[in-house]
Amino acid sequence: MTSTDRTFDALVVGAGAGGLFAAARLTNLGYRTLVVERLEHLGGRASTRDIDGFKVNNGAIVIEVDGITQQTFEEVGAKFDVRRPKPPILYRIGGKDIDVTGGGWGFLLSKLTRQGAKLLNGLGAARSDDGLPDHELSTADWVRKFTKNENVHGIFRNMCGSVFAVGSEELPARVFLTYFTRKSAFKKFGFCPEGTIGIWRSLAEAITAKGGEIWLSSEVKALTVAEGKVTGAVVERDGEQIEVATRIAVSDVGPAATVQLVGQEHLPGDYLEQVRRGDRPCAMITVNFASQERLVDVPGMLSFANTRRLCYVANFTDTCPEMAPEGWNLYVGTSVPKPAVGAFDEEAEKELLLTDLREQIPGFDRARILSWAVTKDDWPPQRAVAGFDLPNTTPIANLWNVGDGVKEYANGGTTACAETAKLVVEQIAERFPVGAHA
Ligand SMILES: Cc1cc2nc3c(=O)[nH]c(=O)nc-3n(C[C@H](O)[C@H](O)[C@H](O)COP(=O)(O)OP(=O)(O)OC[C@H]3O[C@@H](n4cnc5c(N)ncnc54)[C@H](O)[C@@H]3O)c2cc1C
């Protein structure tokens, strides 16, 4: 390999959702792009592994349809194989599984409480900017202004958990209301039949087809900085340390880890303090289970009004039978611990999730448990609590962050990652046009 082979227009650190969305956009615009990923597989916290023929996701399970995610696939010419369950989600209220498709919030709230109309008015008011509450008010406190009904609080708590991976006490009402009145609002989504890793494989194909490179099992040890700019990286690959040169760097490892790669000495104190304060990862607990008997009679997601911790159960195999060996059903149950940010009692939280699953899913005890995962700290469901994200820019002019530590206001998950990539690549195209020299 000659030294020119290791000179790239853009280096992307990490092949998670944010990194791959950014690399796909960059290669599509003609930037010679290298993606370096330390794991042996694509997708980071939205990947999938095989357990005895079951395609078990390690993080993201639902992928938004018709929004920025799908648009990115279409723009870069990648196949978008996501199947939508119909209806996407049912809500278990008073022992019945209710489809609110079409009727929306009005219908949902009317099933829960006679105070539904007041809450609906509150939601309506939030559609105008003046009607949004202050950043300090939590979602739980906002709901309390209208009702004490436990089922209503349960639904809001589980929605905060499902979309933002925090409890309703931890999420600003302003974020919740912005998401549900102005954003995708958890309405159109589906599963990838290969498991979530399937969509990243397809994006990776689009990247390499246009001359981009993806190095798996390779770790960026340091980003090299000279005269206030990133000039390259030291990469450990096949047991060797090699140097690559780049004009532009995009990091998908989260702002705190990016600081470590750059070295604190290259960054101003106020930025370091901002990153330290913003480093507030959330937590989730998931149990993947399977059964030959049908345990969950919904086509996609089931959310709950009245659980201790369980936010949702998803049934994959109605829409994607390929995800399990023939004759088997594959499910996941997910909870958000209390608190979702900071230390919690792991064993007690797992027990609460199990108790909920036993109560809500008759036959759960006969199911085969495929895996348990407590995702937190440096492998969190969201690297920053929505509403407390850092900017995607850094004090270094040719270094950006993408991913769920730098989300736009009131967005979450892989959708937010797609959005950060779009915004970052737009800035790159403006400041460092393809072919121009920095
Ligand atoms: C249990 C759970 C359920 C979730 N459910 C959903 C859902 O249903 N829908 C949804 O949209 N989102 C969901 N999410 C959130 C979603 O998974 C994340 O928001 C998203 O995957 C984050 O992607 P990212 O690119 O920001 O980071 P990551 O996925 O963390 O990617 C960063 C990558 O960088 C690599 N890396 C780190 N350091 C280095 C280095 N020095 N050199 C090279 N590589 C490095 C890592 O290995 C990793 O692959 C869920 C998350 C969890 C954990």
PDB file of N, CA and C and ligand atoms in Angstrom, residues 13-19 36-39 43-46 58-62 218-220 252-253 261 284 286 312 375 379-383 403-404 413-415 417, ligand 1:
ATOM      1  N   VAL A  13     -15.085   8.096  12.004  1.00  0.00           N
ATOM      2  CA  VAL A  13     -14.721   7.198  13.101  1.00  0.00           C
ATOM      3  C   VAL A  13     -15.994   6.541  13.616  1.00  0.00           C
ATOM      4  N   GLY A  14     -16.141   5.226  13.362  1.00  0.00           N
ATOM      5  CA  GLY A  14     -17.303   4.493  13.864  1.00  0.00           C
ATOM      6  C   GLY A  14     -18.310   4.200  12.767  1.00  0.00           C
ATOM      7  N   ALA A  15     -18.719   2.924  12.681  1.00  0.00           N
ATOM      8  CA  ALA A  15     -19.726   2.523  11.690  1.00  0.00           C
ATOM      9  C   ALA A  15     -21.059   2.254  12.362  1.00  0.00           C
ATOM     10  N   GLY A  16     -21.444   3.127  13.307  1.00  0.00           N
ATOM     11  CA  GLY A  16     -22.796   3.114  13.852  1.00  0.00           C
ATOM     12  C   GLY A  16     -23.699   3.865  12.878  1.00  0.00           C
ATOM     13  N   ALA A  17     -24.952   4.064  13.292  1.00  0.00           N
ATOM     14  CA  ALA A  17     -25.923   4.717  12.414  1.00  0.00           C
ATOM     15  C   ALA A  17     -25.416   6.078  11.929  1.00  0.00           C
ATOM     16  N   GLY A  18     -24.957   6.903  12.866  1.00  0.00           N
ATOM     17  CA  GLY A  18     -24.519   8.252  12.493  1.00  0.00           C
ATOM     18  C   GLY A  18     -23.353   8.221  11.525  1.00  0.00           C
ATOM     19  N   GLY A  19     -22.378   7.360  11.798  1.00  0.00           N
ATOM     20  CA  GLY A  19     -21.184   7.280  10.953  1.00  0.00           C
ATOM     21  C   GLY A  19     -21.529   6.797   9.555  1.00  0.00           C
ATOM     22  N   VAL A  36     -13.777   3.836   9.798  1.00  0.00           N
ATOM     23  CA  VAL A  36     -13.001   2.908  10.639  1.00  0.00           C
ATOM     24  C   VAL A  36     -13.880   2.486  11.817  1.00  0.00           C
ATOM     25  N   GLU A  37     -14.054   1.179  11.974  1.00  0.00           N
ATOM     26  CA  GLU A  37     -14.924   0.648  13.035  1.00  0.00           C
ATOM     27  C   GLU A  37     -14.150  -0.396  13.845  1.00  0.00           C
ATOM     28  N   ARG A  38     -14.180  -0.236  15.160  1.00  0.00           N
ATOM     29  CA  ARG A  38     -13.358  -1.147  15.975  1.00  0.00           C
ATOM     30  C   ARG A  38     -13.970  -2.549  16.104  1.00  0.00           C
ATOM     31  N   LEU A  39     -15.295  -2.648  16.000  1.00  0.00           N
ATOM     32  CA  LEU A  39     -15.913  -3.978  16.097  1.00  0.00           C
ATOM     33  C   LEU A  39     -15.816  -4.704  14.756  1.00  0.00           C
ATOM     34  N   GLY A  43     -23.004  -1.235  12.428  1.00  0.00           N
ATOM     35  CA  GLY A  43     -24.259  -0.865  13.090  1.00  0.00           C
ATOM     36  C   GLY A  43     -24.163  -0.396  14.527  1.00  0.00           C
ATOM     37  N   GLY A  44     -23.012  -0.616  15.184  1.00  0.00           N
ATOM     38  CA  GLY A  44     -22.853  -0.129  16.561  1.00  0.00           C
ATOM     39  C   GLY A  44     -24.002  -0.559  17.452  1.00  0.00           C
ATOM     40  N   ARG A  45     -24.678   0.407  18.038  1.00  0.00           N
ATOM     41  CA  ARG A  45     -25.775   0.114  18.966  1.00  0.00           C
ATOM     42  C   ARG A  45     -27.108  -0.160  18.246  1.00  0.00           C
ATOM     43  N   ALA A  46     -27.023  -0.390  16.947  1.00  0.00           N
ATOM     44  CA  ALA A  46     -28.233  -0.735  16.189  1.00  0.00           C
ATOM     45  C   ALA A  46     -27.904  -1.942  15.324  1.00  0.00           C
ATOM     46  N   ASN A  58     -29.231  -5.867  19.028  1.00  0.00           N
ATOM     47  CA  ASN A  58     -28.540  -5.469  20.260  1.00  0.00           C
ATOM     48  C   ASN A  58     -28.959  -4.070  20.707  1.00  0.00           C
ATOM     49  N   GLY A  59     -29.811  -3.424  19.955  1.00  0.00           N
ATOM     50  CA  GLY A  59     -30.241  -2.059  20.305  1.00  0.00           C
ATOM     51  C   GLY A  59     -31.477  -1.733  19.490  1.00  0.00           C
ATOM     52  N   ALA A  60     -31.328  -0.777  18.558  1.00  0.00           N
ATOM     53  CA  ALA A  60     -32.500  -0.307  17.800  1.00  0.00           C
ATOM     54  C   ALA A  60     -33.250  -1.461  17.147  1.00  0.00           C
ATOM     55  N   ILE A  61     -34.579  -1.410  17.273  1.00  0.00           N
ATOM     56  CA  ILE A  61     -35.417  -2.447  16.639  1.00  0.00           C
ATOM     57  C   ILE A  61     -36.337  -1.844  15.595  1.00  0.00           C
ATOM     58  N   VAL A  62     -36.899  -0.648  15.882  1.00  0.00           N
ATOM     59  CA  VAL A  62     -37.809  -0.053  14.897  1.00  0.00           C
ATOM     60  C   VAL A  62     -37.100   1.069  14.164  1.00  0.00           C
ATOM     61  N   SER A 218     -10.993  -2.458  13.291  1.00  0.00           N
ATOM     62  CA  SER A 218      -9.895  -1.484  13.240  1.00  0.00           C
ATOM     63  C   SER A 218     -10.272  -0.337  14.174  1.00  0.00           C
ATOM     64  N   GLU A 219      -9.319   0.112  14.963  1.00  0.00           N
ATOM     65  CA  GLU A 219      -9.682   1.125  15.971  1.00  0.00           C
ATOM     66  C   GLU A 219      -8.874   2.398  15.774  1.00  0.00           C
ATOM     67  N   VAL A 220      -9.564   3.525  15.783  1.00  0.00           N
ATOM     68  CA  VAL A 220      -8.851   4.807  15.773  1.00  0.00           C
ATOM     69  C   VAL A 220      -8.308   5.022  17.181  1.00  0.00           C
ATOM     70  N   ASP A 252     -18.270   9.461  15.174  1.00  0.00           N
ATOM     71  CA  ASP A 252     -19.554   8.854  15.572  1.00  0.00           C
ATOM     72  C   ASP A 252     -19.444   8.231  16.964  1.00  0.00           C
ATOM     73  N   VAL A 253     -18.392   8.567  17.702  1.00  0.00           N
ATOM     74  CA  VAL A 253     -18.163   7.865  18.975  1.00  0.00           C
ATOM     75  C   VAL A 253     -18.696   8.657  20.169  1.00  0.00           C
ATOM     76  N   LEU A 261      -9.960  11.205  21.785  1.00  0.00           N
ATOM     77  CA  LEU A 261      -9.192  10.898  20.569  1.00  0.00           C
ATOM     78  C   LEU A 261      -8.359  12.092  20.115  1.00  0.00           C
ATOM     79  N   MET A 284     -31.299   1.330  29.404  1.00  0.00           N
ATOM     80  CA  MET A 284     -32.465   0.494  29.075  1.00  0.00           C
ATOM     81  C   MET A 284     -32.146  -0.945  29.418  1.00  0.00           C
ATOM     82  N   THR A 286     -33.258  -4.898  28.212  1.00  0.00           N
ATOM     83  CA  THR A 286     -34.052  -5.644  27.236  1.00  0.00           C
ATOM     84  C   THR A 286     -33.906  -7.137  27.473  1.00  0.00           C
ATOM     85  N   TYR A 312     -42.467  -1.580  26.392  1.00  0.00           N
ATOM     86  CA  TYR A 312     -43.123  -2.201  25.234  1.00  0.00           C
ATOM     87  C   TYR A 312     -42.630  -3.622  25.054  1.00  0.00           C
ATOM     88  N   THR A 375     -28.214  -1.927  28.853  1.00  0.00           N
ATOM     89  CA  THR A 375     -27.423  -0.988  28.049  1.00  0.00           C
ATOM     90  C   THR A 375     -27.341   0.344  28.807  1.00  0.00           C
ATOM     91  N   TRP A 379     -22.339   2.384  26.409  1.00  0.00           N
ATOM     92  CA  TRP A 379     -23.130   1.668  25.383  1.00  0.00           C
ATOM     93  C   TRP A 379     -24.610   1.945  25.666  1.00  0.00           C
ATOM     94  N   PRO A 380     -25.003   3.204  25.634  1.00  0.00           N
ATOM     95  CA  PRO A 380     -26.345   3.566  26.111  1.00  0.00           C
ATOM     96  C   PRO A 380     -27.401   3.542  24.997  1.00  0.00           C
ATOM     97  N   PRO A 381     -28.671   3.547  25.342  1.00  0.00           N
ATOM     98  CA  PRO A 381     -29.708   3.671  24.322  1.00  0.00           C
ATOM     99  C   PRO A 381     -29.742   5.074  23.689  1.00  0.00           C
ATOM    100  N   GLN A 382     -29.342   6.079  24.441  1.00  0.00           N
ATOM    101  CA  GLN A 382     -29.175   7.439  23.907  1.00  0.00           C
ATOM    102  C   GLN A 382     -27.969   8.032  24.635  1.00  0.00           C
ATOM    103  N   ARG A 383     -27.051   8.600  23.855  1.00  0.00           N
ATOM    104  CA  ARG A 383     -25.840   9.107  24.502  1.00  0.00           C
ATOM    105  C   ARG A 383     -26.101  10.402  25.283  1.00  0.00           C
ATOM    106  N   GLY A 403     -24.409  11.449  15.357  1.00  0.00           N
ATOM    107  CA  GLY A 403     -24.947  10.401  16.233  1.00  0.00           C
ATOM    108  C   GLY A 403     -25.825  10.951  17.345  1.00  0.00           C
ATOM    109  N   ASP A 404     -26.189  10.075  18.280  1.00  0.00           N
ATOM    110  CA  ASP A 404     -27.225  10.452  19.252  1.00  0.00           C
ATOM    111  C   ASP A 404     -26.702  11.203  20.490  1.00  0.00           C
ATOM    112  N   GLY A 413     -32.883   8.410  18.639  1.00  0.00           N
ATOM    113  CA  GLY A 413     -32.531   7.160  17.968  1.00  0.00           C
ATOM    114  C   GLY A 413     -31.908   7.326  16.597  1.00  0.00           C
ATOM    115  N   THR A 414     -32.133   6.316  15.760  1.00  0.00           N
ATOM    116  CA  THR A 414     -31.485   6.294  14.445  1.00  0.00           C
ATOM    117  C   THR A 414     -31.986   7.431  13.554  1.00  0.00           C
ATOM    118  N   THR A 415     -33.229   7.854  13.770  1.00  0.00           N
ATOM    119  CA  THR A 415     -33.760   8.990  12.999  1.00  0.00           C
ATOM    120  C   THR A 415     -32.917  10.232  13.278  1.00  0.00           C
ATOM    121  N   CYS A 417     -29.881  10.235  14.278  1.00  0.00           N
ATOM    122  CA  CYS A 417     -28.545  10.023  13.698  1.00  0.00           C
ATOM    123  C   CYS A 417     -28.546  10.409  12.219  1.00  0.00           C
TER     124      CYS A 417
HETATM  125  C1  LIG B   1     -31.885  -1.234  23.853  1.00  0.00           C
HETATM  126  C2  LIG B   1     -31.932  -0.157  22.808  1.00  0.00           C
HETATM  127  C3  LIG B   1     -33.094   0.009  22.061  1.00  0.00           C
HETATM  128  C4  LIG B   1     -33.132   1.006  21.085  1.00  0.00           C
HETATM  129  N1  LIG B   1     -34.247   1.094  20.289  1.00  0.00           N
HETATM  130  C5  LIG B   1     -34.237   1.932  19.232  1.00  0.00           C
HETATM  131  C6  LIG B   1     -35.254   1.836  18.243  1.00  0.00           C
HETATM  132  O1  LIG B   1     -36.130   0.949  18.294  1.00  0.00           O
HETATM  133  N2  LIG B   1     -35.201   2.710  17.189  1.00  0.00           N
HETATM  134  C7  LIG B   1     -34.197   3.629  17.060  1.00  0.00           C
HETATM  135  O2  LIG B   1     -34.189   4.384  16.080  1.00  0.00           O
HETATM  136  N3  LIG B   1     -33.216   3.731  17.988  1.00  0.00           N
HETATM  137  C8  LIG B   1     -33.202   2.870  19.042  1.00  0.00           C
HETATM  138  N4  LIG B   1     -32.155   2.885  19.923  1.00  0.00           N
HETATM  139  C9  LIG B   1     -31.147   3.940  19.799  1.00  0.00           C
HETATM  140  C10 LIG B   1     -30.180   3.693  18.664  1.00  0.00           C
HETATM  141  O3  LIG B   1     -29.699   2.367  18.742  1.00  0.00           O
HETATM  142  C11 LIG B   1     -29.009   4.674  18.789  1.00  0.00           C
HETATM  143  O4  LIG B   1     -29.505   5.989  18.873  1.00  0.00           O
HETATM  144  C12 LIG B   1     -28.088   4.617  17.581  1.00  0.00           C
HETATM  145  O5  LIG B   1     -27.819   3.293  17.199  1.00  0.00           O
HETATM  146  C13 LIG B   1     -26.793   5.364  17.931  1.00  0.00           C
HETATM  147  O6  LIG B   1     -25.933   5.364  16.833  1.00  0.00           O
HETATM  148  P1  LIG B   1     -24.605   6.226  16.846  1.00  0.00           P
HETATM  149  O7  LIG B   1     -24.125   6.230  15.445  1.00  0.00           O
HETATM  150  O8  LIG B   1     -24.837   7.531  17.512  1.00  0.00           O
HETATM  151  O9  LIG B   1     -23.583   5.490  17.808  1.00  0.00           O
HETATM  152  P2  LIG B   1     -23.024   3.986  17.923  1.00  0.00           P
HETATM  153  O10 LIG B   1     -24.030   3.010  17.455  1.00  0.00           O
HETATM  154  O11 LIG B   1     -22.510   3.846  19.308  1.00  0.00           O
HETATM  155  O12 LIG B   1     -21.814   3.957  16.907  1.00  0.00           O
HETATM  156  C14 LIG B   1     -20.510   4.308  17.244  1.00  0.00           C
HETATM  157  C15 LIG B   1     -19.564   3.269  16.671  1.00  0.00           C
HETATM  158  O13 LIG B   1     -18.225   3.694  16.874  1.00  0.00           O
HETATM  159  C16 LIG B   1     -17.432   2.567  17.191  1.00  0.00           C
HETATM  160  N5  LIG B   1     -16.230   3.067  17.856  1.00  0.00           N
HETATM  161  C17 LIG B   1     -16.127   3.585  19.096  1.00  0.00           C
HETATM  162  N6  LIG B   1     -14.861   4.000  19.324  1.00  0.00           N
HETATM  163  C18 LIG B   1     -14.165   3.740  18.212  1.00  0.00           C
HETATM  164  C19 LIG B   1     -12.815   3.962  17.822  1.00  0.00           C
HETATM  165  N7  LIG B   1     -11.947   4.546  18.644  1.00  0.00           N
HETATM  166  N8  LIG B   1     -12.407   3.562  16.576  1.00  0.00           N
HETATM  167  C20 LIG B   1     -13.299   2.972  15.727  1.00  0.00           C
HETATM  168  N9  LIG B   1     -14.584   2.755  16.046  1.00  0.00           N
HETATM  169  C21 LIG B   1     -15.017   3.142  17.262  1.00  0.00           C
HETATM  170  C22 LIG B   1     -18.343   1.730  18.059  1.00  0.00           C
HETATM  171  O14 LIG B   1     -17.917   0.392  18.088  1.00  0.00           O
HETATM  172  C23 LIG B   1     -19.683   1.916  17.352  1.00  0.00           C
HETATM  173  O15 LIG B   1     -19.907   0.924  16.367  1.00  0.00           O
HETATM  174  C24 LIG B   1     -32.046   1.873  20.885  1.00  0.00           C
HETATM  175  C25 LIG B   1     -30.870   1.694  21.624  1.00  0.00           C
HETATM  176  C26 LIG B   1     -30.795   0.663  22.557  1.00  0.00           C
HETATM  177  C27 LIG B   1     -29.501   0.418  23.279  1.00  0.00           C
END
